[in-house]
mmCIF file of C-alpha atoms and ligand atoms in Angstrom:
data_model
loop_
_atom_site.group_PDB
_atom_site.id
_atom_site.type_symbol
_atom_site.label_atom_id
_atom_site.label_comp_id
_atom_site.label_asym_id
_atom_site.label_seq_id
_atom_site.Cartn_x
_atom_site.Cartn_y
_atom_site.Cartn_z
ATOM 1 C CA MET A 961 4.140 23.797 13.830
ATOM 2 C CA LYS A 962 5.055 21.771 16.916
ATOM 3 C CA ASP A 963 4.425 18.404 15.286
ATOM 4 C CA THR A 964 7.821 17.940 13.724
ATOM 5 C CA GLN A 965 6.963 14.669 11.995
ATOM 6 C CA ILE A 966 4.100 16.196 10.011
ATOM 7 C CA LYS A 967 5.990 19.470 9.512
ATOM 8 C CA LYS A 968 8.894 17.589 7.950
ATOM 9 C CA LEU A 969 6.559 15.714 5.625
ATOM 10 C CA ILE A 970 4.786 18.902 4.555
ATOM 11 C CA GLU A 971 8.158 20.504 3.861
ATOM 12 C CA ALA A 972 9.242 17.450 1.883
ATOM 13 C CA GLU A 973 6.050 17.566 -0.174
ATOM 14 C CA LYS A 974 6.512 21.294 -0.813
ATOM 15 C CA LYS A 975 10.009 20.563 -2.092
ATOM 16 C CA ARG A 976 8.772 17.710 -4.261
ATOM 17 C CA GLN A 977 6.081 19.905 -5.786
ATOM 18 C CA LYS A 978 8.682 22.595 -6.604
ATOM 19 C CA LYS A 979 11.148 20.134 -8.082
ATOM 20 C CA VAL A 980 8.983 18.176 -10.506
ATOM 21 C CA ILE A 981 7.254 19.013 -13.765
ATOM 22 C CA ASN A 982 3.618 18.343 -12.953
ATOM 23 C CA LEU A 983 1.541 17.188 -15.899
ATOM 24 C CA ILE A 984 -1.254 15.555 -13.888
ATOM 25 C CA ALA A 985 -4.284 16.888 -15.774
ATOM 26 C CA SER A 986 -6.450 17.181 -12.652
ATOM 27 C CA GLU A 987 -3.966 19.028 -10.424
ATOM 28 C CA ASN A 988 -3.015 22.665 -10.020
ATOM 29 C CA TYR A 989 -1.348 25.085 -7.577
ATOM 30 C CA VAL A 990 -3.546 27.330 -5.435
ATOM 31 C CA SER A 991 -2.611 30.852 -4.404
ATOM 32 C CA LYS A 992 -1.307 31.809 -0.941
ATOM 33 C CA ASP A 993 -4.678 33.449 -0.251
ATOM 34 C CA VAL A 994 -6.514 30.188 -0.917
ATOM 35 C CA LEU A 995 -4.091 28.380 1.409
ATOM 36 C CA GLU A 996 -4.677 31.011 4.064
ATOM 37 C CA ALA A 997 -8.440 30.500 3.898
ATOM 38 C CA LEU A 998 -7.993 26.721 4.083
ATOM 39 C CA GLY A 999 -5.730 27.020 7.130
ATOM 40 C CA SER A 1000 -8.028 29.426 8.971
ATOM 41 C CA GLU A 1001 -10.148 29.160 12.119
ATOM 42 C CA LEU A 1002 -13.204 28.562 9.906
ATOM 43 C CA THR A 1003 -12.356 24.886 10.222
ATOM 44 C CA ASN A 1004 -13.572 25.048 13.851
ATOM 45 C CA LYS A 1005 -17.173 25.872 12.997
ATOM 46 C CA TYR A 1006 -20.184 23.620 12.466
ATOM 47 C CA ALA A 1007 -22.717 25.097 10.050
ATOM 48 C CA GLU A 1008 -25.191 22.352 9.142
ATOM 49 C CA GLY A 1009 -27.948 23.826 7.021
ATOM 50 C CA TYR A 1010 -27.841 26.819 4.717
ATOM 51 C CA PRO A 1011 -27.443 30.585 5.259
ATOM 52 C CA ARG A 1012 -30.004 31.837 7.795
ATOM 53 C CA LYS A 1013 -31.314 28.289 8.210
ATOM 54 C CA ARG A 1014 -28.645 26.655 10.386
ATOM 55 C CA TYR A 1015 -28.927 24.035 13.088
ATOM 56 C CA TYR A 1016 -26.197 25.622 15.244
ATOM 57 C CA GLY A 1017 -25.752 29.107 16.616
ATOM 58 C CA GLY A 1018 -22.865 31.457 15.936
ATOM 59 C CA ASN A 1019 -23.028 31.396 12.188
ATOM 60 C CA GLU A 1020 -23.277 35.102 11.384
ATOM 61 C CA ASN A 1021 -19.873 35.211 9.680
ATOM 62 C CA ILE A 1022 -20.251 31.786 8.111
ATOM 63 C CA ASP A 1023 -23.536 32.830 6.469
ATOM 64 C CA LYS A 1024 -21.819 35.803 4.851
ATOM 65 C CA ILE A 1025 -18.981 33.615 3.571
ATOM 66 C CA GLU A 1026 -21.330 31.060 2.025
ATOM 67 C CA GLU A 1027 -23.466 33.771 0.414
ATOM 68 C CA LEU A 1028 -20.396 35.500 -0.995
ATOM 69 C CA CYS A 1029 -19.139 32.209 -2.360
ATOM 70 C CA ARG A 1030 -22.493 31.533 -4.065
ATOM 71 C CA LYS A 1031 -22.564 35.049 -5.522
ATOM 72 C CA ARG A 1032 -19.045 34.716 -6.892
ATOM 73 C CA ALA A 1033 -19.776 31.305 -8.392
ATOM 74 C CA LEU A 1034 -22.813 32.659 -10.235
ATOM 75 C CA GLU A 1035 -20.975 35.804 -11.339
ATOM 76 C CA LEU A 1036 -17.993 33.877 -12.675
ATOM 77 C CA PHE A 1037 -20.154 31.993 -15.159
ATOM 78 C CA ASP A 1038 -22.453 34.966 -15.984
ATOM 79 C CA LEU A 1039 -25.394 33.441 -14.096
ATOM 80 C CA ALA A 1040 -25.996 36.062 -11.405
ATOM 81 C CA GLU A 1041 -28.943 38.459 -11.548
ATOM 82 C CA GLY A 1042 -27.700 41.368 -13.638
ATOM 83 C CA SER A 1043 -24.907 39.408 -15.385
ATOM 84 C CA ALA A 1044 -24.556 39.821 -19.119
ATOM 85 C CA GLY A 1045 -26.083 37.030 -21.198
ATOM 86 C CA ALA A 1046 -29.191 34.905 -21.464
ATOM 87 C CA GLN A 1047 -28.528 32.761 -18.373
ATOM 88 C CA ALA A 1048 -28.474 35.643 -15.872
ATOM 89 C CA GLY A 1049 -30.726 34.964 -12.914
ATOM 90 C CA LYS A 1050 -31.688 31.489 -14.082
ATOM 91 C CA TRP A 1051 -29.363 29.389 -11.914
ATOM 92 C CA HIS A 1052 -28.900 28.381 -8.312
ATOM 93 C CA VAL A 1053 -25.606 27.106 -6.896
ATOM 94 C CA ASN A 1054 -24.794 24.877 -3.939
ATOM 95 C CA VAL A 1055 -21.230 25.444 -2.694
ATOM 96 C CA GLN A 1056 -21.149 22.810 0.053
ATOM 97 C CA PRO A 1057 -20.125 19.546 -1.717
ATOM 98 C CA LEU A 1058 -16.895 18.279 -0.209
ATOM 99 C CA SER A 1059 -15.517 17.172 -3.567
ATOM 100 C CA GLY A 1060 -16.502 16.031 -7.059
ATOM 101 C CA SER A 1061 -17.651 12.494 -6.303
ATOM 102 C CA PRO A 1062 -20.037 13.465 -3.489
ATOM 103 C CA ALA A 1063 -21.339 16.294 -5.676
ATOM 104 C CA ASN A 1064 -22.219 13.895 -8.481
ATOM 105 C CA VAL A 1065 -23.770 11.394 -6.068
ATOM 106 C CA ALA A 1066 -25.877 14.205 -4.571
ATOM 107 C CA VAL A 1067 -27.243 15.020 -8.028
ATOM 108 C CA TYR A 1068 -28.320 11.415 -8.626
ATOM 109 C CA LEU A 1069 -29.730 11.176 -5.112
ATOM 110 C CA ALA A 1070 -31.811 14.255 -5.866
ATOM 111 C CA LEU A 1071 -32.975 13.391 -9.350
ATOM 112 C CA VAL A 1072 -32.693 9.677 -10.152
ATOM 113 C CA PRO A 1073 -34.782 7.091 -8.263
ATOM 114 C CA PRO A 1074 -32.862 4.058 -6.915
ATOM 115 C CA GLY A 1075 -32.437 1.608 -9.790
ATOM 116 C CA GLY A 1076 -32.894 4.406 -12.355
ATOM 117 C CA LYS A 1077 -30.568 4.883 -15.299
ATOM 118 C CA ILE A 1078 -27.502 7.112 -15.580
ATOM 119 C CA MET A 1079 -26.188 7.457 -19.115
ATOM 120 C CA GLY A 1080 -22.505 8.229 -18.760
ATOM 121 C CA MET A 1081 -19.297 7.743 -20.663
ATOM 122 C CA SER A 1082 -17.530 4.482 -19.779
ATOM 123 C CA LEU A 1083 -14.472 4.875 -17.614
ATOM 124 C CA ASP A 1084 -12.299 3.168 -20.215
ATOM 125 C CA GLN A 1085 -13.399 5.645 -22.894
ATOM 126 C CA GLY A 1086 -12.693 8.748 -20.833
ATOM 127 C CA GLY A 1087 -15.588 8.934 -18.339
ATOM 128 C CA HIS A 1088 -15.420 9.080 -14.538
ATOM 129 C CA LEU A 1089 -16.209 6.468 -11.880
ATOM 130 C CA THR A 1090 -19.159 8.570 -10.704
ATOM 131 C CA HIS A 1091 -20.731 8.541 -14.148
ATOM 132 C CA GLY A 1092 -22.232 5.145 -13.256
ATOM 133 C CA HIS A 1093 -19.265 2.737 -13.158
ATOM 134 C CA LYS A 1094 -20.071 -0.525 -11.407
ATOM 135 C CA VAL A 1095 -17.365 -0.227 -8.735
ATOM 136 C CA SER A 1096 -18.719 3.163 -7.646
ATOM 137 C CA ILE A 1097 -21.869 3.682 -5.582
ATOM 138 C CA THR A 1098 -23.255 5.311 -8.736
ATOM 139 C CA GLY A 1099 -23.203 1.917 -10.471
ATOM 140 C CA LYS A 1100 -24.587 0.039 -7.448
ATOM 141 C CA MET A 1101 -27.531 2.280 -6.557
ATOM 142 C CA TRP A 1102 -28.257 3.096 -10.183
ATOM 143 C CA VAL A 1103 -27.755 1.407 -13.550
ATOM 144 C CA GLN A 1104 -25.235 2.783 -16.008
ATOM 145 C CA VAL A 1105 -26.104 3.084 -19.667
ATOM 146 C CA PRO A 1106 -22.581 3.487 -21.033
ATOM 147 C CA TYR A 1107 -21.542 5.401 -24.103
ATOM 148 C CA GLY A 1108 -18.168 5.986 -25.685
ATOM 149 C CA VAL A 1109 -16.336 7.422 -28.639
ATOM 150 C CA ASP A 1110 -16.206 6.418 -32.277
ATOM 151 C CA LYS A 1111 -13.512 3.817 -32.874
ATOM 152 C CA ASN A 1112 -11.979 5.679 -35.818
ATOM 153 C CA THR A 1113 -12.230 9.320 -34.807
ATOM 154 C CA GLU A 1114 -12.049 8.776 -31.018
ATOM 155 C CA ILE A 1115 -14.650 11.553 -30.813
ATOM 156 C CA ILE A 1116 -18.244 11.170 -29.535
ATOM 157 C CA ASN A 1117 -20.562 9.780 -32.187
ATOM 158 C CA PHE A 1118 -23.842 11.616 -31.563
ATOM 159 C CA ASP A 1119 -25.909 9.393 -33.858
ATOM 160 C CA GLU A 1120 -24.984 6.329 -31.804
ATOM 161 C CA LEU A 1121 -25.433 8.241 -28.560
ATOM 162 C CA LYS A 1122 -28.902 9.411 -29.569
ATOM 163 C CA ALA A 1123 -30.045 5.977 -30.754
ATOM 164 C CA LYS A 1124 -28.933 4.411 -27.470
ATOM 165 C CA ALA A 1125 -30.512 7.156 -25.358
ATOM 166 C CA VAL A 1126 -33.831 6.883 -27.171
ATOM 167 C CA ALA A 1127 -33.819 3.089 -26.767
ATOM 168 C CA GLU A 1128 -32.745 3.070 -23.099
ATOM 169 C CA LYS A 1129 -34.561 6.203 -21.846
ATOM 170 C CA PRO A 1130 -32.064 7.100 -19.088
ATOM 171 C CA ASN A 1131 -33.228 9.351 -16.251
ATOM 172 C CA ILE A 1132 -30.119 11.482 -16.607
ATOM 173 C CA ILE A 1133 -27.402 11.930 -19.228
ATOM 174 C CA VAL A 1134 -23.957 12.996 -18.068
ATOM 175 C CA ALA A 1135 -21.710 14.945 -20.408
ATOM 176 C CA GLY A 1136 -18.224 15.574 -19.099
ATOM 177 C CA PHE A 1137 -15.091 13.517 -18.775
ATOM 178 C CA THR A 1138 -11.733 12.947 -17.159
ATOM 179 C CA ALA A 1139 -9.818 11.825 -20.225
ATOM 180 C CA TYR A 1140 -11.469 13.290 -23.313
ATOM 181 C CA PRO A 1141 -9.389 16.059 -24.839
ATOM 182 C CA ARG A 1142 -11.951 17.569 -27.180
ATOM 183 C CA ALA A 1143 -14.528 20.343 -26.901
ATOM 184 C CA ILE A 1144 -18.002 19.015 -26.130
ATOM 185 C CA ASP A 1145 -20.964 19.934 -28.295
ATOM 186 C CA PHE A 1146 -23.462 20.685 -25.519
ATOM 187 C CA LYS A 1147 -26.195 21.605 -27.997
ATOM 188 C CA LYS A 1148 -26.073 18.088 -29.385
ATOM 189 C CA PHE A 1149 -26.219 16.627 -25.884
ATOM 190 C CA ARG A 1150 -29.321 18.780 -25.267
ATOM 191 C CA GLU A 1151 -30.938 17.357 -28.383
ATOM 192 C CA VAL A 1152 -30.199 13.820 -27.194
ATOM 193 C CA ALA A 1153 -31.587 14.598 -23.728
ATOM 194 C CA ASP A 1154 -34.767 16.069 -25.231
ATOM 195 C CA ALA A 1155 -35.202 13.145 -27.617
ATOM 196 C CA SER A 1156 -34.962 10.659 -24.743
ATOM 197 C CA GLY A 1157 -36.703 12.644 -22.000
ATOM 198 C CA ALA A 1158 -33.588 12.776 -19.791
ATOM 199 C CA ILE A 1159 -32.188 15.465 -17.526
ATOM 200 C CA LEU A 1160 -28.893 16.790 -18.895
ATOM 201 C CA MET A 1161 -26.073 17.035 -16.376
ATOM 202 C CA VAL A 1162 -22.674 18.396 -17.352
ATOM 203 C CA ASP A 1163 -19.695 17.491 -15.172
ATOM 204 C CA MET A 1164 -17.268 20.257 -16.125
ATOM 205 C CA SER A 1165 -14.702 19.406 -13.445
ATOM 206 C CA HIS A 1166 -11.812 19.191 -15.853
ATOM 207 C CA PHE A 1167 -12.520 22.222 -18.017
ATOM 208 C CA ALA A 1168 -14.328 24.611 -15.616
ATOM 209 C CA GLY A 1169 -11.359 26.991 -15.569
ATOM 210 C CA LEU A 1170 -11.411 27.118 -19.343
ATOM 211 C CA VAL A 1171 -15.158 27.856 -19.320
ATOM 212 C CA ALA A 1172 -14.504 30.631 -16.781
ATOM 213 C CA GLY A 1173 -11.798 32.041 -19.058
ATOM 214 C CA LYS A 1174 -14.118 31.688 -22.081
ATOM 215 C CA GLU A 1175 -11.730 29.266 -23.748
ATOM 216 C CA TYR A 1176 -14.117 26.302 -23.826
ATOM 217 C CA PRO A 1177 -17.828 26.128 -24.699
ATOM 218 C CA SER A 1178 -20.075 27.001 -21.776
ATOM 219 C CA PRO A 1179 -22.569 24.282 -20.833
ATOM 220 C CA PHE A 1180 -25.039 26.623 -19.141
ATOM 221 C CA GLU A 1181 -27.159 27.396 -22.193
ATOM 222 C CA TYR A 1182 -28.025 23.715 -22.589
ATOM 223 C CA ALA A 1183 -27.670 21.872 -19.269
ATOM 224 C CA ASP A 1184 -30.158 21.375 -16.436
ATOM 225 C CA ILE A 1185 -27.432 20.636 -13.884
ATOM 226 C CA VAL A 1186 -23.723 21.490 -13.949
ATOM 227 C CA THR A 1187 -21.274 20.033 -11.441
ATOM 228 C CA THR A 1188 -17.618 20.877 -11.099
ATOM 229 C CA THR A 1189 -14.679 20.361 -8.855
ATOM 230 C CA VAL A 1190 -12.824 23.542 -8.003
ATOM 231 C CA HIS A 1191 -9.283 22.194 -7.844
ATOM 232 C CA LYS A 1192 -8.457 21.398 -11.458
ATOM 233 C CA THR A 1193 -8.267 24.077 -14.164
ATOM 234 C CA LEU A 1194 -10.276 26.383 -11.882
ATOM 235 C CA ARG A 1195 -7.246 26.480 -9.537
ATOM 236 C CA GLY A 1196 -9.094 26.461 -6.217
ATOM 237 C CA PRO A 1197 -9.059 24.183 -3.180
ATOM 238 C CA ARG A 1198 -10.340 20.613 -3.246
ATOM 239 C CA SER A 1199 -14.080 21.118 -3.317
ATOM 240 C CA ALA A 1200 -17.049 21.117 -5.685
ATOM 241 C CA LEU A 1201 -20.060 23.122 -6.804
ATOM 242 C CA ILE A 1202 -23.461 22.077 -8.111
ATOM 243 C CA PHE A 1203 -25.349 24.495 -10.343
ATOM 244 C CA ALA A 1204 -29.073 23.844 -10.899
ATOM 245 C CA LYS A 1205 -31.403 25.529 -13.352
ATOM 246 C CA LYS A 1206 -34.228 27.325 -11.532
ATOM 247 C CA ASP A 1207 -37.586 26.381 -12.990
ATOM 248 C CA ALA A 1208 -40.862 24.634 -12.171
ATOM 249 C CA ARG A 1209 -39.062 21.314 -11.648
ATOM 250 C CA GLU A 1210 -37.464 22.752 -8.489
ATOM 251 C CA LEU A 1211 -34.114 21.132 -9.253
ATOM 252 C CA ASP A 1212 -32.467 23.716 -7.016
ATOM 253 C CA LYS A 1213 -34.474 22.710 -3.941
ATOM 254 C CA LYS A 1214 -33.977 19.013 -4.639
ATOM 255 C CA ILE A 1215 -30.202 19.480 -4.972
ATOM 256 C CA ASP A 1216 -29.942 21.441 -1.727
ATOM 257 C CA LYS A 1217 -31.861 18.735 0.124
ATOM 258 C CA ALA A 1218 -29.703 15.987 -1.367
ATOM 259 C CA VAL A 1219 -26.433 17.701 -0.360
ATOM 260 C CA PHE A 1220 -27.710 18.413 3.157
ATOM 261 C CA PRO A 1221 -29.157 16.434 4.881
ATOM 262 C CA GLY A 1222 -29.074 13.768 2.144
ATOM 263 C CA MET A 1223 -25.329 13.310 1.705
ATOM 264 C CA GLN A 1224 -23.412 15.454 4.148
ATOM 265 C CA GLY A 1225 -23.447 16.997 7.579
ATOM 266 C CA GLY A 1226 -21.679 20.276 8.268
ATOM 267 C CA PRO A 1227 -19.975 21.936 5.314
ATOM 268 C CA HIS A 1228 -16.214 22.509 5.522
ATOM 269 C CA MET A 1229 -16.381 26.268 5.780
ATOM 270 C CA ASN A 1230 -12.628 26.815 5.495
ATOM 271 C CA GLN A 1231 -12.951 25.091 2.128
ATOM 272 C CA VAL A 1232 -15.975 27.194 1.135
ATOM 273 C CA ALA A 1233 -13.978 30.330 1.963
ATOM 274 C CA GLY A 1234 -11.058 29.023 -0.107
ATOM 275 C CA VAL A 1235 -13.455 28.422 -2.999
ATOM 276 C CA ALA A 1236 -14.757 31.988 -2.688
ATOM 277 C CA VAL A 1237 -11.187 33.309 -2.880
ATOM 278 C CA ALA A 1238 -10.399 31.173 -5.933
ATOM 279 C CA LEU A 1239 -13.600 32.226 -7.700
ATOM 280 C CA LYS A 1240 -12.670 35.880 -7.256
ATOM 281 C CA GLU A 1241 -9.220 35.157 -8.677
ATOM 282 C CA ALA A 1242 -10.795 33.349 -11.641
ATOM 283 C CA LYS A 1243 -12.823 36.458 -12.525
ATOM 284 C CA THR A 1244 -9.688 38.524 -13.238
ATOM 285 C CA SER A 1245 -8.189 39.310 -16.638
ATOM 286 C CA ALA A 1246 -5.001 37.548 -15.482
ATOM 287 C CA PHE A 1247 -6.978 34.322 -15.131
ATOM 288 C CA LYS A 1248 -8.490 34.769 -18.581
ATOM 289 C CA LYS A 1249 -4.940 35.009 -19.965
ATOM 290 C CA TYR A 1250 -4.036 31.944 -17.951
ATOM 291 C CA ALA A 1251 -6.878 29.907 -19.467
ATOM 292 C CA LEU A 1252 -5.774 30.842 -22.985
ATOM 293 C CA GLN A 1253 -2.172 29.907 -22.174
ATOM 294 C CA VAL A 1254 -3.289 26.547 -20.726
ATOM 295 C CA LYS A 1255 -4.867 25.696 -24.069
ATOM 296 C CA LYS A 1256 -1.912 26.954 -26.116
ATOM 297 C CA ASN A 1257 0.493 24.912 -24.006
ATOM 298 C CA ALA A 1258 -1.564 21.727 -24.315
ATOM 299 C CA LYS A 1259 -1.690 22.176 -28.066
ATOM 300 C CA VAL A 1260 2.105 22.517 -28.245
ATOM 301 C CA LEU A 1261 2.449 19.338 -26.204
ATOM 302 C CA ALA A 1262 0.071 17.435 -28.502
ATOM 303 C CA ASP A 1263 1.633 18.804 -31.700
ATOM 304 C CA GLU A 1264 5.239 18.181 -30.653
ATOM 305 C CA LEU A 1265 4.599 14.641 -29.439
ATOM 306 C CA THR A 1266 2.780 13.924 -32.704
ATOM 307 C CA LYS A 1267 5.744 15.303 -34.700
ATOM 308 C CA PHE A 1268 8.070 12.991 -32.814
ATOM 309 C CA GLY A 1269 5.884 10.045 -33.828
ATOM 310 C CA TRP A 1270 3.734 9.365 -30.749
ATOM 311 C CA ARG A 1271 0.035 8.797 -31.302
ATOM 312 C CA VAL A 1272 -2.126 11.440 -29.691
ATOM 313 C CA VAL A 1273 -5.671 10.160 -29.116
ATOM 314 C CA SER A 1274 -8.253 11.921 -31.350
ATOM 315 C CA GLY A 1275 -5.352 13.651 -33.143
ATOM 316 C CA GLY A 1276 -5.087 16.619 -30.771
ATOM 317 C CA THR A 1277 -6.739 18.642 -28.047
ATOM 318 C CA ASP A 1278 -9.191 21.507 -27.538
ATOM 319 C CA SER A 1279 -8.507 21.757 -23.815
ATOM 320 C CA HIS A 1280 -5.784 21.391 -21.179
ATOM 321 C CA LEU A 1281 -5.653 17.625 -21.676
ATOM 322 C CA VAL A 1282 -3.647 15.381 -23.990
ATOM 323 C CA LEU A 1283 -4.051 11.616 -24.103
ATOM 324 C CA VAL A 1284 -1.034 9.830 -25.565
ATOM 325 C CA ASP A 1285 -0.985 6.273 -26.849
ATOM 326 C CA THR A 1286 2.531 5.208 -25.890
ATOM 327 C CA TRP A 1287 1.910 1.512 -26.560
ATOM 328 C CA MET A 1288 0.702 1.842 -30.166
ATOM 329 C CA ASN A 1289 -0.355 -1.817 -30.395
ATOM 330 C CA GLY A 1290 2.944 -2.935 -28.929
ATOM 331 C CA GLU A 1291 4.903 -2.208 -32.070
ATOM 332 C CA LYS A 1292 8.061 -0.183 -32.048
ATOM 333 C CA GLY A 1293 7.821 1.966 -35.158
ATOM 334 C CA LYS A 1294 10.770 2.680 -37.480
ATOM 335 C CA ASN A 1295 11.285 5.931 -35.637
ATOM 336 C CA GLY A 1296 11.765 4.062 -32.335
ATOM 337 C CA ARG A 1297 8.476 5.224 -30.842
ATOM 338 C CA GLY A 1298 5.829 2.881 -29.448
ATOM 339 C CA ALA A 1299 5.737 -0.335 -27.386
ATOM 340 C CA VAL A 1300 5.968 1.491 -24.034
ATOM 341 C CA THR A 1301 3.078 0.619 -21.722
ATOM 342 C CA GLY A 1302 1.328 3.387 -19.801
ATOM 343 C CA LYS A 1303 2.760 2.186 -16.501
ATOM 344 C CA GLU A 1304 6.275 1.958 -17.860
ATOM 345 C CA ALA A 1305 5.919 5.408 -19.404
ATOM 346 C CA SER A 1306 4.632 6.916 -16.174
ATOM 347 C CA ASP A 1307 7.387 5.225 -14.092
ATOM 348 C CA ARG A 1308 10.169 6.280 -16.439
ATOM 349 C CA LEU A 1309 8.891 9.848 -16.602
ATOM 350 C CA GLU A 1310 8.651 10.039 -12.816
ATOM 351 C CA LYS A 1311 12.296 8.985 -12.524
ATOM 352 C CA ALA A 1312 13.117 11.829 -14.911
ATOM 353 C CA GLY A 1313 11.096 14.316 -12.823
ATOM 354 C CA ILE A 1314 7.918 14.475 -14.916
ATOM 355 C CA ILE A 1315 4.736 13.435 -13.120
ATOM 356 C CA VAL A 1316 1.897 12.049 -15.241
ATOM 357 C CA ASN A 1317 -0.707 9.328 -14.848
ATOM 358 C CA LYS A 1318 -1.039 6.137 -16.781
ATOM 359 C CA ASN A 1319 -4.378 6.056 -18.561
ATOM 360 C CA ALA A 1320 -6.496 3.781 -20.711
ATOM 361 C CA ILE A 1321 -7.048 4.868 -24.275
ATOM 362 C CA PRO A 1322 -10.402 4.227 -26.006
ATOM 363 C CA PHE A 1323 -10.851 0.508 -26.857
ATOM 364 C CA ASP A 1324 -7.724 -0.298 -24.875
ATOM 365 C CA ALA A 1325 -6.739 -3.970 -25.140
ATOM 366 C CA ARG A 1326 -4.407 -3.638 -22.150
ATOM 367 C CA PRO A 1327 -5.534 -3.883 -18.476
ATOM 368 C CA PRO A 1328 -6.357 -0.736 -16.441
ATOM 369 C CA ALA A 1329 -3.356 -1.294 -14.133
ATOM 370 C CA ASP A 1330 -0.989 -1.147 -17.089
ATOM 371 C CA PRO A 1331 -2.888 0.477 -19.941
ATOM 372 C CA SER A 1332 -1.724 1.733 -23.317
ATOM 373 C CA GLY A 1333 -1.333 5.400 -22.577
ATOM 374 C CA ILE A 1334 -0.641 8.368 -20.392
ATOM 375 C CA ARG A 1335 -2.753 11.427 -19.688
ATOM 376 C CA LEU A 1336 -1.026 14.819 -19.685
ATOM 377 C CA GLY A 1337 -2.371 18.226 -18.676
ATOM 378 C CA SER A 1338 -0.995 21.737 -18.954
ATOM 379 C CA ALA A 1339 -2.892 23.521 -16.152
ATOM 380 C CA ALA A 1340 -0.408 23.123 -13.276
ATOM 381 C CA GLU A 1341 2.750 24.061 -15.158
ATOM 382 C CA THR A 1342 0.978 27.011 -16.806
ATOM 383 C CA THR A 1343 0.219 28.314 -13.292
ATOM 384 C CA ARG A 1344 3.981 28.218 -12.746
ATOM 385 C CA GLY A 1345 4.438 30.540 -15.730
ATOM 386 C CA LYS A 1346 5.399 28.090 -18.456
ATOM 387 C CA LYS A 1347 4.715 29.091 -22.051
ATOM 388 C CA GLU A 1348 4.863 27.411 -25.471
ATOM 389 C CA LYS A 1349 8.680 27.283 -25.614
ATOM 390 C CA ASP A 1350 8.806 25.547 -22.251
ATOM 391 C CA PHE A 1351 6.205 22.991 -23.304
ATOM 392 C CA LYS A 1352 8.219 22.326 -26.457
ATOM 393 C CA LYS A 1353 11.142 21.413 -24.196
ATOM 394 C CA ILE A 1354 8.900 19.291 -22.011
ATOM 395 C CA ALA A 1355 7.715 17.385 -25.107
ATOM 396 C CA GLU A 1356 11.362 16.826 -26.153
ATOM 397 C CA LYS A 1357 12.189 15.460 -22.730
ATOM 398 C CA ILE A 1358 9.127 13.182 -22.714
ATOM 399 C CA ASP A 1359 10.139 11.826 -26.117
ATOM 400 C CA LYS A 1360 13.704 11.147 -24.990
ATOM 401 C CA VAL A 1361 12.606 9.497 -21.751
ATOM 402 C CA LEU A 1362 10.116 7.255 -23.525
ATOM 403 C CA ARG A 1363 12.747 6.218 -26.065
ATOM 404 C CA GLY A 1364 15.110 5.368 -23.211
ATOM 405 C CA GLU A 1365 17.589 8.100 -24.098
ATOM 406 C CA TRP A 1366 17.356 10.106 -20.911
HETATM 407 N N1 DSN B 1506 -9.073 12.036 -10.143
HETATM 408 C C1 DSN B 1506 -9.667 12.987 -11.046
HETATM 409 C C2 DSN B 1506 -8.943 13.012 -12.339
HETATM 410 O O1 DSN B 1506 -7.761 12.812 -12.293
HETATM 411 O O2 DSN B 1506 -9.514 13.259 -13.385
HETATM 412 C C3 DSN B 1506 -11.115 12.735 -11.249
HETATM 413 O O3 DSN B 1506 -11.682 12.338 -10.057
#
């Protein structure tokens, strides 16, 4: 690279990534092949439209790439014609969304009239901005009907959820989170959607890799729409997919129209190619082993931190994600744990080479900029080959750092 300023910064970032322990729950490390696709000449090409229906010439290779990417996406989740299982042939996928937020907005644009209701988990209980939060376009164009977790169990209370859905009649219900460590009961969400006449959308961005590895319940039996980013547990480039059930409602056609021309212009075809590469990788037995290890490692992290005396939200994890209450009502317990704010925890850990993010815990009394907890994830370090014994050491180090003994 001739641009030495940028080259130096890329090199510095590469070094940083190698040096730290990365516990950001939404990050991962892509393969060299994915990087190669991202850095390819595909970035030069405009391809507005869809395969064989483009607005520019010269798309014969691009069409093949997009079709291969779609095929691989459907195959990975057993949705392609001829796949094993009841969902084979019943789904369409759009591989053009630039990332998770535009993907979610495209779904609402397609299926919820302006001013309609999105029932989504509140941000402060583990939801995402694009699940209808007021600072996001999804809370300005549409109205959020928020739901959360039970105060005691910190797990979704389906009776409350159902009562609220029936009373509010949202147009769409979103299941899927950025800081909820537990497995989601999609069947129950389906029942709530049916009882309230809503479309059921699952945002599986965080746990898509675990679904692919069959280590987390699959949403496809119950959902109408499934969105996902590709760059978290699925270990692909920054990008997103929207799956739509094919039936008389024509959700598939509405989604395609909302993505292009509704939301976006030309797709980033280098990204689409990178997604295709990652989806092929995720279909291997090595990836299945990876998904299992991700879960095992997260469980070790949750169990060890609990043993040390830290409070793990909901008492554990069924995924790659662990939410830790480091503040614990501001009281330092007899064992010396507690009374560390999320920001302080994240800053101290960063100084010790562990990268996490500060995070609100359900019913957090502290402000979002300095909340009561931190969110940890095992996906990135598992990609780097770490196993249970390594995560035990990581938990020990986190404990020491938070107690000020590092
Ligand atoms: N920023 C992602 C996360 O960390 O969960 C969601 O957009």
